[in-house]
Backbone as a printed PyTorch tensor [residue, N CA C, xyz], in Angstrom:
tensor([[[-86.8260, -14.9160, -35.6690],
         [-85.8860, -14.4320, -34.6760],
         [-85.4490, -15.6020, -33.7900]],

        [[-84.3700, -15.7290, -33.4490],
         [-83.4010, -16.8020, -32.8590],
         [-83.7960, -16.7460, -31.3290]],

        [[-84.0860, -17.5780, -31.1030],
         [-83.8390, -17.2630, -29.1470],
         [-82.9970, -17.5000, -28.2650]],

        [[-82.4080, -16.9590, -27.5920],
         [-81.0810, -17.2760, -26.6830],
         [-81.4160, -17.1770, -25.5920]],

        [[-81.3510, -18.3840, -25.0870],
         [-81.1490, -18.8180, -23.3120],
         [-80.2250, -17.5390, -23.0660]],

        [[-80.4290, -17.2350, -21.8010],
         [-80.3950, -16.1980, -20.9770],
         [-79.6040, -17.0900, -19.6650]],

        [[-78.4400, -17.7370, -19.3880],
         [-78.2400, -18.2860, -18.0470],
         [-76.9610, -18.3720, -17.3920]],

        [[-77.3930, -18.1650, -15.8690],
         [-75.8270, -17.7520, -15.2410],
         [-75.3020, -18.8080, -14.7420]],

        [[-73.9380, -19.4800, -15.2160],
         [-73.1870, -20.3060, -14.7710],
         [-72.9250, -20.7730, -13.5240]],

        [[-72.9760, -19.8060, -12.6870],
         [-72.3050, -19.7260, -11.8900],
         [-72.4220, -20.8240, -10.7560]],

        [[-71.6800, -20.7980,  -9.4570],
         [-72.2250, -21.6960,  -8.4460],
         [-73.0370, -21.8910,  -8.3890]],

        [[-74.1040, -23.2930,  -8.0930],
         [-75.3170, -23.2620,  -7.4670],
         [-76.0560, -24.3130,  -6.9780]],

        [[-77.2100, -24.3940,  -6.0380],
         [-76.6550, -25.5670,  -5.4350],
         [-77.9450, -26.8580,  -6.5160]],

        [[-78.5330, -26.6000,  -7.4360],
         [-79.3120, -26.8560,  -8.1790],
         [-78.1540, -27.6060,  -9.4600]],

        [[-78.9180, -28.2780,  -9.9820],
         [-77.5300, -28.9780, -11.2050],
         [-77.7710, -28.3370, -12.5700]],

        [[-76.9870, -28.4440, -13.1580],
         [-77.4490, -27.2600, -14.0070],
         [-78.3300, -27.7100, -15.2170]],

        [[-78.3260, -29.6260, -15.5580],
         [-79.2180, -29.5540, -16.5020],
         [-80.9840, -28.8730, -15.9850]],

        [[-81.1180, -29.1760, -14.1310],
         [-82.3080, -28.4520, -13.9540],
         [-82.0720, -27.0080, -13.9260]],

        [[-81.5880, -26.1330, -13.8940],
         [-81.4570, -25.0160, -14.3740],
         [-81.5850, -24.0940, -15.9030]],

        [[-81.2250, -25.3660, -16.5450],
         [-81.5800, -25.2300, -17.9720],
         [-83.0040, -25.3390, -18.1950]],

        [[-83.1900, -26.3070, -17.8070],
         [-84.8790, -26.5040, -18.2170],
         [-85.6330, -25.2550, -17.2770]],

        [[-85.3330, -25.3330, -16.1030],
         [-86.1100, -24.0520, -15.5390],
         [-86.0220, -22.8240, -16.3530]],

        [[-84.6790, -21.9580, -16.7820],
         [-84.9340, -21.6630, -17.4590],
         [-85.8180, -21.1440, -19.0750]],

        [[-85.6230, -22.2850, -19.3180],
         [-86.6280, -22.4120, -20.6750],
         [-88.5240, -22.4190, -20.1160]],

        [[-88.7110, -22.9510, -19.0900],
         [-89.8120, -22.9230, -18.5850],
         [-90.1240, -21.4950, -18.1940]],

        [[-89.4830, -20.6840, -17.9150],
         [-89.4260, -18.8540, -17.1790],
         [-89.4760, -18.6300, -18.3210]],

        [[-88.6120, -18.8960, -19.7870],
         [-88.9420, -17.8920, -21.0480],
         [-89.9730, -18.3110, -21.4220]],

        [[-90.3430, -19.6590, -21.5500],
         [-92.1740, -19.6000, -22.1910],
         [-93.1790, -19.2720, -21.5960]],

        [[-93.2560, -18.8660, -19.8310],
         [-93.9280, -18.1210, -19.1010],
         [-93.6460, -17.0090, -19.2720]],

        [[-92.5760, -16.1720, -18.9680],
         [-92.6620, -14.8280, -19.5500],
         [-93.0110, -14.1570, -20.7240]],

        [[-92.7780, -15.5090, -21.5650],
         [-93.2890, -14.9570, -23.5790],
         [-92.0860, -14.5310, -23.8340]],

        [[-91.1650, -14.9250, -23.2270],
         [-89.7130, -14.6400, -24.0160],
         [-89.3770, -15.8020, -25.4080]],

        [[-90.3290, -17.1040, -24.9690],
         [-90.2320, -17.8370, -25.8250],
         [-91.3700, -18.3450, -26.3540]],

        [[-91.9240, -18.4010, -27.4940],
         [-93.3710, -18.5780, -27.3580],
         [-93.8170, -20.1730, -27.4130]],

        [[-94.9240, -20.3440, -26.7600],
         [-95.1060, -21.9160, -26.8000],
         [-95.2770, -22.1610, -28.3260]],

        [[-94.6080, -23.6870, -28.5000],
         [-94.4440, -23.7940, -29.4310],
         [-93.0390, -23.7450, -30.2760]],

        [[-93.0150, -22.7590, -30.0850],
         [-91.8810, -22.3870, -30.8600],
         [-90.6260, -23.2210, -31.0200]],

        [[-89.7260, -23.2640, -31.7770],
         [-88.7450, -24.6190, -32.0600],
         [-87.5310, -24.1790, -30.9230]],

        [[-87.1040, -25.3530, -30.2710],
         [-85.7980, -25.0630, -29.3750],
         [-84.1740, -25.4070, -30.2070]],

        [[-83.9000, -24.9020, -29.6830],
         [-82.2940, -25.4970, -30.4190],
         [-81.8720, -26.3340, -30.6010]],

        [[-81.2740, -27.0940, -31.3510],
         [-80.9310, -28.3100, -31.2630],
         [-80.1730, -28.6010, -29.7670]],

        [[-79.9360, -29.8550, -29.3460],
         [-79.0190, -29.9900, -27.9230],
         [-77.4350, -29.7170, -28.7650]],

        [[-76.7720, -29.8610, -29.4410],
         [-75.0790, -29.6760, -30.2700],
         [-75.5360, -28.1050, -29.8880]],

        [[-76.6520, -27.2200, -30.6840],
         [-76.4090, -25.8740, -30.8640],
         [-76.4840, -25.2150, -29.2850]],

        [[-77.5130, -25.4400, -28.6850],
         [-77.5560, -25.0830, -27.0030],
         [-76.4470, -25.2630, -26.1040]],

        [[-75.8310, -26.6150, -26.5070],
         [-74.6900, -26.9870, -26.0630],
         [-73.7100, -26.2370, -26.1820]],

        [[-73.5670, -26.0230, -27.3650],
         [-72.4390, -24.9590, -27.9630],
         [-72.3470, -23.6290, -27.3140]],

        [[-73.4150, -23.0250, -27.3670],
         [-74.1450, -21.6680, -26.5840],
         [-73.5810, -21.4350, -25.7000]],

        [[-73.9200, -22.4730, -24.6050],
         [-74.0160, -22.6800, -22.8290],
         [-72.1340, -22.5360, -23.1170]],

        [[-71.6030, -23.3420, -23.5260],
         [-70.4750, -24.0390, -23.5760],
         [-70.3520, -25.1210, -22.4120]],

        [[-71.3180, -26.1490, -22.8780],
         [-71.6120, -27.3600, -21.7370],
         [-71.5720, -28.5290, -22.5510]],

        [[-71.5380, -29.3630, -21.8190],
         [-72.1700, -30.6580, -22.7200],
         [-73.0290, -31.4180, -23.5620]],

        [[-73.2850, -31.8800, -24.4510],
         [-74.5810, -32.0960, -25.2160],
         [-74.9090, -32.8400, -24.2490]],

        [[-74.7220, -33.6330, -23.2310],
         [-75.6980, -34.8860, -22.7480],
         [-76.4820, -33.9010, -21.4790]],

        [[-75.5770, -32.6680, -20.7520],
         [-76.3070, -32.0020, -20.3200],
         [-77.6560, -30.9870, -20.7340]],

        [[-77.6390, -30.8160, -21.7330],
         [-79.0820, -30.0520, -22.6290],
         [-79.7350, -31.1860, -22.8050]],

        [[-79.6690, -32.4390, -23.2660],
         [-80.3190, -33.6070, -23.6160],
         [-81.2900, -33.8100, -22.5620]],

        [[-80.4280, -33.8380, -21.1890],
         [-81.0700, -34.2950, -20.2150],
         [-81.6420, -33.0340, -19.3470]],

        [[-82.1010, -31.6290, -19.6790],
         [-82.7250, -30.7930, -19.2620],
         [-83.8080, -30.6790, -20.6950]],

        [[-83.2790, -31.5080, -22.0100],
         [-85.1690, -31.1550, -22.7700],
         [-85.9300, -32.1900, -22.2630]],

        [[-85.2190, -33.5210, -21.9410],
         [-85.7060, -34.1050, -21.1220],
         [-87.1310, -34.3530, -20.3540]],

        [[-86.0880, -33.4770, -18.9100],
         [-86.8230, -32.8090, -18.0620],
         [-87.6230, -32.2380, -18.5410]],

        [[-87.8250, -31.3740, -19.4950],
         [-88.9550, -30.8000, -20.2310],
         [-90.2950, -31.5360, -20.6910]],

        [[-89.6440, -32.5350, -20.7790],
         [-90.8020, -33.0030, -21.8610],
         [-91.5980, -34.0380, -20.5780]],

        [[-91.5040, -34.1320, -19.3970],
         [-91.9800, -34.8750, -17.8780],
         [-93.0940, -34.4830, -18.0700]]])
């Protein structure tokens, strides 16, 4: 089963590659995503969001701190 980020665009005063990664950090705490489990490529997330690849790049990034 595929997993899809869950995230709201909208204004905010946070940037959004950290929003991305927070995100993804709330689904593998909630078990929406399980640890482990494979993330999207940054092109396919990118695509998703409809954002930039260098912005997902730099929130798996952040992930990986």
């Amino acid at each position: 089963m595929a997993w899809n980020v869950a995230l709201q665009l909208a204004d905010h005063d946070e940037p959004l590659f950290r929003r991305i990664a927070t995100t993804i950090a709330s689904d593998i705490t909630r078990g929406r995503l399980l640890v482990g489990a494979k993330l999207p490529s940054s092109r396919a997330l990118a695509r998703q969001l409809g954002v930039n690849r260098n912005t997902v790049v730099t929130a798996y990034d952040e992930l990986s701190i």
